[in-house]
C-alpha cells in the first residue's frame, strides 16, 4: 500500500502538493482497489503508518509526511 500511496497516479491525480507534503485525494475504497486489498484492511494499515509518523490522517485527507520511509515500510 505504501508504494501506491507515493507513486500511483490515476486519472484524477491523487497526489497533490500541499506545502512541503503530498496530499492524497482517494477514498479508502479506491485505495483498497488500487493495492488489491479489502476496504476494511485499508484504514488499519493507514492508521499503522500514521502511528509511525509516515502519514497524517484527517477526514477526507491523507498527507504523506515521509515518502522515503513510507516506501521503505512497503518493503
mmCIF file with all atom_site columns, C-alpha atoms in Angstrom:
data_model
loop_
_atom_site.group_PDB
_atom_site.id
_atom_site.type_symbol
_atom_site.label_atom_id
_atom_site.label_alt_id
_atom_site.label_comp_id
_atom_site.label_asym_id
_atom_site.label_entity_id
_atom_site.label_seq_id
_atom_site.pdbx_PDB_ins_code
_atom_site.Cartn_x
_atom_site.Cartn_y
_atom_site.Cartn_z
_atom_site.occupancy
_atom_site.B_iso_or_equiv
_atom_site.pdbx_formal_charge
_atom_site.auth_seq_id
_atom_site.auth_comp_id
_atom_site.auth_asym_id
_atom_site.auth_atom_id
_atom_site.pdbx_PDB_model_num
ATOM 1  C CA . UNK A 1 1  ? 0.000   0.000  0.000   1.00 0.00 ? 1  UNK A CA 1
ATOM 2  C CA . UNK A 1 2  ? 2.833   2.411  0.786   1.00 0.00 ? 2  UNK A CA 1
ATOM 3  C CA . UNK A 1 3  ? 4.192   2.324  -2.746  1.00 0.00 ? 3  UNK A CA 1
ATOM 4  C CA . UNK A 1 4  ? 0.722   3.031  -4.127  1.00 0.00 ? 4  UNK A CA 1
ATOM 5  C CA . UNK A 1 5  ? 0.392   5.996  -1.777  1.00 0.00 ? 5  UNK A CA 1
ATOM 6  C CA . UNK A 1 6  ? 3.576   7.608  -3.046  1.00 0.00 ? 6  UNK A CA 1
ATOM 7  C CA . UNK A 1 7  ? 3.676   6.649  -6.735  1.00 0.00 ? 7  UNK A CA 1
ATOM 8  C CA . UNK A 1 8  ? 0.227   5.850  -8.168  1.00 0.00 ? 8  UNK A CA 1
ATOM 9  C CA . UNK A 1 9  ? -1.259  8.435  -10.493 1.00 0.00 ? 9  UNK A CA 1
ATOM 10 C CA . UNK A 1 10 ? -4.832  7.533  -11.543 1.00 0.00 ? 10 UNK A CA 1
ATOM 11 C CA . UNK A 1 11 ? -6.533  9.999  -13.922 1.00 0.00 ? 11 UNK A CA 1
ATOM 12 C CA . UNK A 1 12 ? -7.793  12.194 -11.060 1.00 0.00 ? 12 UNK A CA 1
ATOM 13 C CA . UNK A 1 13 ? -4.197  12.741 -9.908  1.00 0.00 ? 13 UNK A CA 1
ATOM 14 C CA . UNK A 1 14 ? -4.375  11.601 -6.260  1.00 0.00 ? 14 UNK A CA 1
ATOM 15 C CA . UNK A 1 15 ? -1.133  13.223 -5.111  1.00 0.00 ? 15 UNK A CA 1
ATOM 16 C CA . UNK A 1 16 ? -1.434  16.974 -4.594  1.00 0.00 ? 16 UNK A CA 1
ATOM 17 C CA . UNK A 1 17 ? 1.425   19.015 -3.182  1.00 0.00 ? 17 UNK A CA 1
ATOM 18 C CA . UNK A 1 18 ? 0.318   20.848 -0.048  1.00 0.00 ? 18 UNK A CA 1
ATOM 19 C CA . UNK A 1 19 ? 3.100   22.868 1.490   1.00 0.00 ? 19 UNK A CA 1
ATOM 20 C CA . UNK A 1 20 ? 6.073   20.542 1.652   1.00 0.00 ? 20 UNK A CA 1
ATOM 21 C CA . UNK A 1 21 ? 3.933   17.359 1.778   1.00 0.00 ? 21 UNK A CA 1
ATOM 22 C CA . UNK A 1 22 ? 1.801   15.484 -0.747  1.00 0.00 ? 22 UNK A CA 1
ATOM 23 C CA . UNK A 1 23 ? -1.884  15.020 -0.015  1.00 0.00 ? 23 UNK A CA 1
ATOM 24 C CA . UNK A 1 24 ? -3.879  12.065 -1.328  1.00 0.00 ? 24 UNK A CA 1
ATOM 25 C CA . UNK A 1 25 ? -7.433  12.554 -2.514  1.00 0.00 ? 25 UNK A CA 1
ATOM 26 C CA . UNK A 1 26 ? -8.756  8.982  -2.662  1.00 0.00 ? 26 UNK A CA 1
ATOM 27 C CA . UNK A 1 27 ? -11.349 7.138  -0.606  1.00 0.00 ? 27 UNK A CA 1
ATOM 28 C CA . UNK A 1 28 ? -10.463 4.034  1.416   1.00 0.00 ? 28 UNK A CA 1
ATOM 29 C CA . UNK A 1 29 ? -12.403 2.022  -1.161  1.00 0.00 ? 29 UNK A CA 1
ATOM 30 C CA . UNK A 1 30 ? -10.367 3.499  -4.036  1.00 0.00 ? 30 UNK A CA 1
ATOM 31 C CA . UNK A 1 31 ? -7.075  2.915  -2.200  1.00 0.00 ? 31 UNK A CA 1
ATOM 32 C CA . UNK A 1 32 ? -8.045  -0.665 -1.378  1.00 0.00 ? 32 UNK A CA 1
ATOM 33 C CA . UNK A 1 33 ? -8.884  -1.350 -5.026  1.00 0.00 ? 33 UNK A CA 1
ATOM 34 C CA . UNK A 1 34 ? -5.618  0.266  -6.117  1.00 0.00 ? 34 UNK A CA 1
ATOM 35 C CA . UNK A 1 35 ? -3.490  -2.010 -3.936  1.00 0.00 ? 35 UNK A CA 1
ATOM 36 C CA . UNK A 1 36 ? -5.653  -5.137 -4.123  1.00 0.00 ? 36 UNK A CA 1
ATOM 37 C CA . UNK A 1 37 ? -6.832  -5.345 -0.518  1.00 0.00 ? 37 UNK A CA 1
ATOM 38 C CA . UNK A 1 38 ? -10.168 -5.128 1.258   1.00 0.00 ? 38 UNK A CA 1
ATOM 39 C CA . UNK A 1 39 ? -11.884 -1.874 2.206   1.00 0.00 ? 39 UNK A CA 1
ATOM 40 C CA . UNK A 1 40 ? -11.756 -2.992 5.860   1.00 0.00 ? 40 UNK A CA 1
ATOM 41 C CA . UNK A 1 41 ? -7.971  -3.511 5.822   1.00 0.00 ? 41 UNK A CA 1
ATOM 42 C CA . UNK A 1 42 ? -7.157  -0.132 4.319   1.00 0.00 ? 42 UNK A CA 1
ATOM 43 C CA . UNK A 1 43 ? -7.843  2.095  7.376   1.00 0.00 ? 43 UNK A CA 1
ATOM 44 C CA . UNK A 1 44 ? -5.991  -0.318 9.668   1.00 0.00 ? 44 UNK A CA 1
ATOM 45 C CA . UNK A 1 45 ? -2.857  -0.095 7.532   1.00 0.00 ? 45 UNK A CA 1
ATOM 46 C CA . UNK A 1 46 ? -3.195  3.675  7.197   1.00 0.00 ? 46 UNK A CA 1
ATOM 47 C CA . UNK A 1 47 ? -3.532  4.046  10.977  1.00 0.00 ? 47 UNK A CA 1
ATOM 48 C CA . UNK A 1 48 ? -0.381  1.946  11.468  1.00 0.00 ? 48 UNK A CA 1
ATOM 49 C CA . UNK A 1 49 ? 1.546   4.200  9.061   1.00 0.00 ? 49 UNK A CA 1
ATOM 50 C CA . UNK A 1 50 ? 0.159   7.275  10.840  1.00 0.00 ? 50 UNK A CA 1
ATOM 51 C CA . UNK A 1 51 ? 1.191   5.870  14.225  1.00 0.00 ? 51 UNK A CA 1
ATOM 52 C CA . UNK A 1 52 ? 4.751   5.583  12.864  1.00 0.00 ? 52 UNK A CA 1
ATOM 53 C CA . UNK A 1 53 ? 4.755   9.204  11.691  1.00 0.00 ? 53 UNK A CA 1
ATOM 54 C CA . UNK A 1 54 ? 4.653   8.431  7.978   1.00 0.00 ? 54 UNK A CA 1
ATOM 55 C CA . UNK A 1 55 ? 1.191   9.890  7.297   1.00 0.00 ? 55 UNK A CA 1
ATOM 56 C CA . UNK A 1 56 ? -1.212  12.381 8.792   1.00 0.00 ? 56 UNK A CA 1
ATOM 57 C CA . UNK A 1 57 ? -4.862  11.353 8.581   1.00 0.00 ? 57 UNK A CA 1
ATOM 58 C CA . UNK A 1 58 ? -7.741  13.805 8.562   1.00 0.00 ? 58 UNK A CA 1
ATOM 59 C CA . UNK A 1 59 ? -11.317 13.477 7.399   1.00 0.00 ? 59 UNK A CA 1
ATOM 60 C CA . UNK A 1 60 ? -11.136 13.135 3.625   1.00 0.00 ? 60 UNK A CA 1
ATOM 61 C CA . UNK A 1 61 ? -7.360  13.676 3.503   1.00 0.00 ? 61 UNK A CA 1
ATOM 62 C CA . UNK A 1 62 ? -4.187  11.643 3.815   1.00 0.00 ? 62 UNK A CA 1
ATOM 63 C CA . UNK A 1 63 ? -0.986  13.665 3.957   1.00 0.00 ? 63 UNK A CA 1
ATOM 64 C CA . UNK A 1 64 ? 2.265   11.855 3.176   1.00 0.00 ? 64 UNK A CA 1
ATOM 65 C CA . UNK A 1 65 ? 4.787   13.139 5.728   1.00 0.00 ? 65 UNK A CA 1
ATOM 66 C CA . UNK A 1 66 ? 7.793   10.973 4.894   1.00 0.00 ? 66 UNK A CA 1
ATOM 67 C CA . UNK A 1 67 ? 7.678   9.434  1.390   1.00 0.00 ? 67 UNK A CA 1
ATOM 68 C CA . UNK A 1 68 ? 11.074  7.735  1.671   1.00 0.00 ? 68 UNK A CA 1
ATOM 69 C CA . UNK A 1 69 ? 10.272  5.970  4.954   1.00 0.00 ? 69 UNK A CA 1
ATOM 70 C CA . UNK A 1 70 ? 6.826   5.111  3.587   1.00 0.00 ? 70 UNK A CA 1
ATOM 71 C CA . UNK A 1 71 ? 8.416   3.399  0.562   1.00 0.00 ? 71 UNK A CA 1
ATOM 72 C CA . UNK A 1 72 ? 10.811  1.552  2.900   1.00 0.00 ? 72 UNK A CA 1
ATOM 73 C CA . UNK A 1 73 ? 7.872   0.387  5.039   1.00 0.00 ? 73 UNK A CA 1
ATOM 74 C CA . UNK A 1 74 ? 6.376   -1.240 1.952   1.00 0.00 ? 74 UNK A CA 1
ATOM 75 C CA . UNK A 1 75 ? 9.488   -3.375 1.671   1.00 0.00 ? 75 UNK A CA 1
#
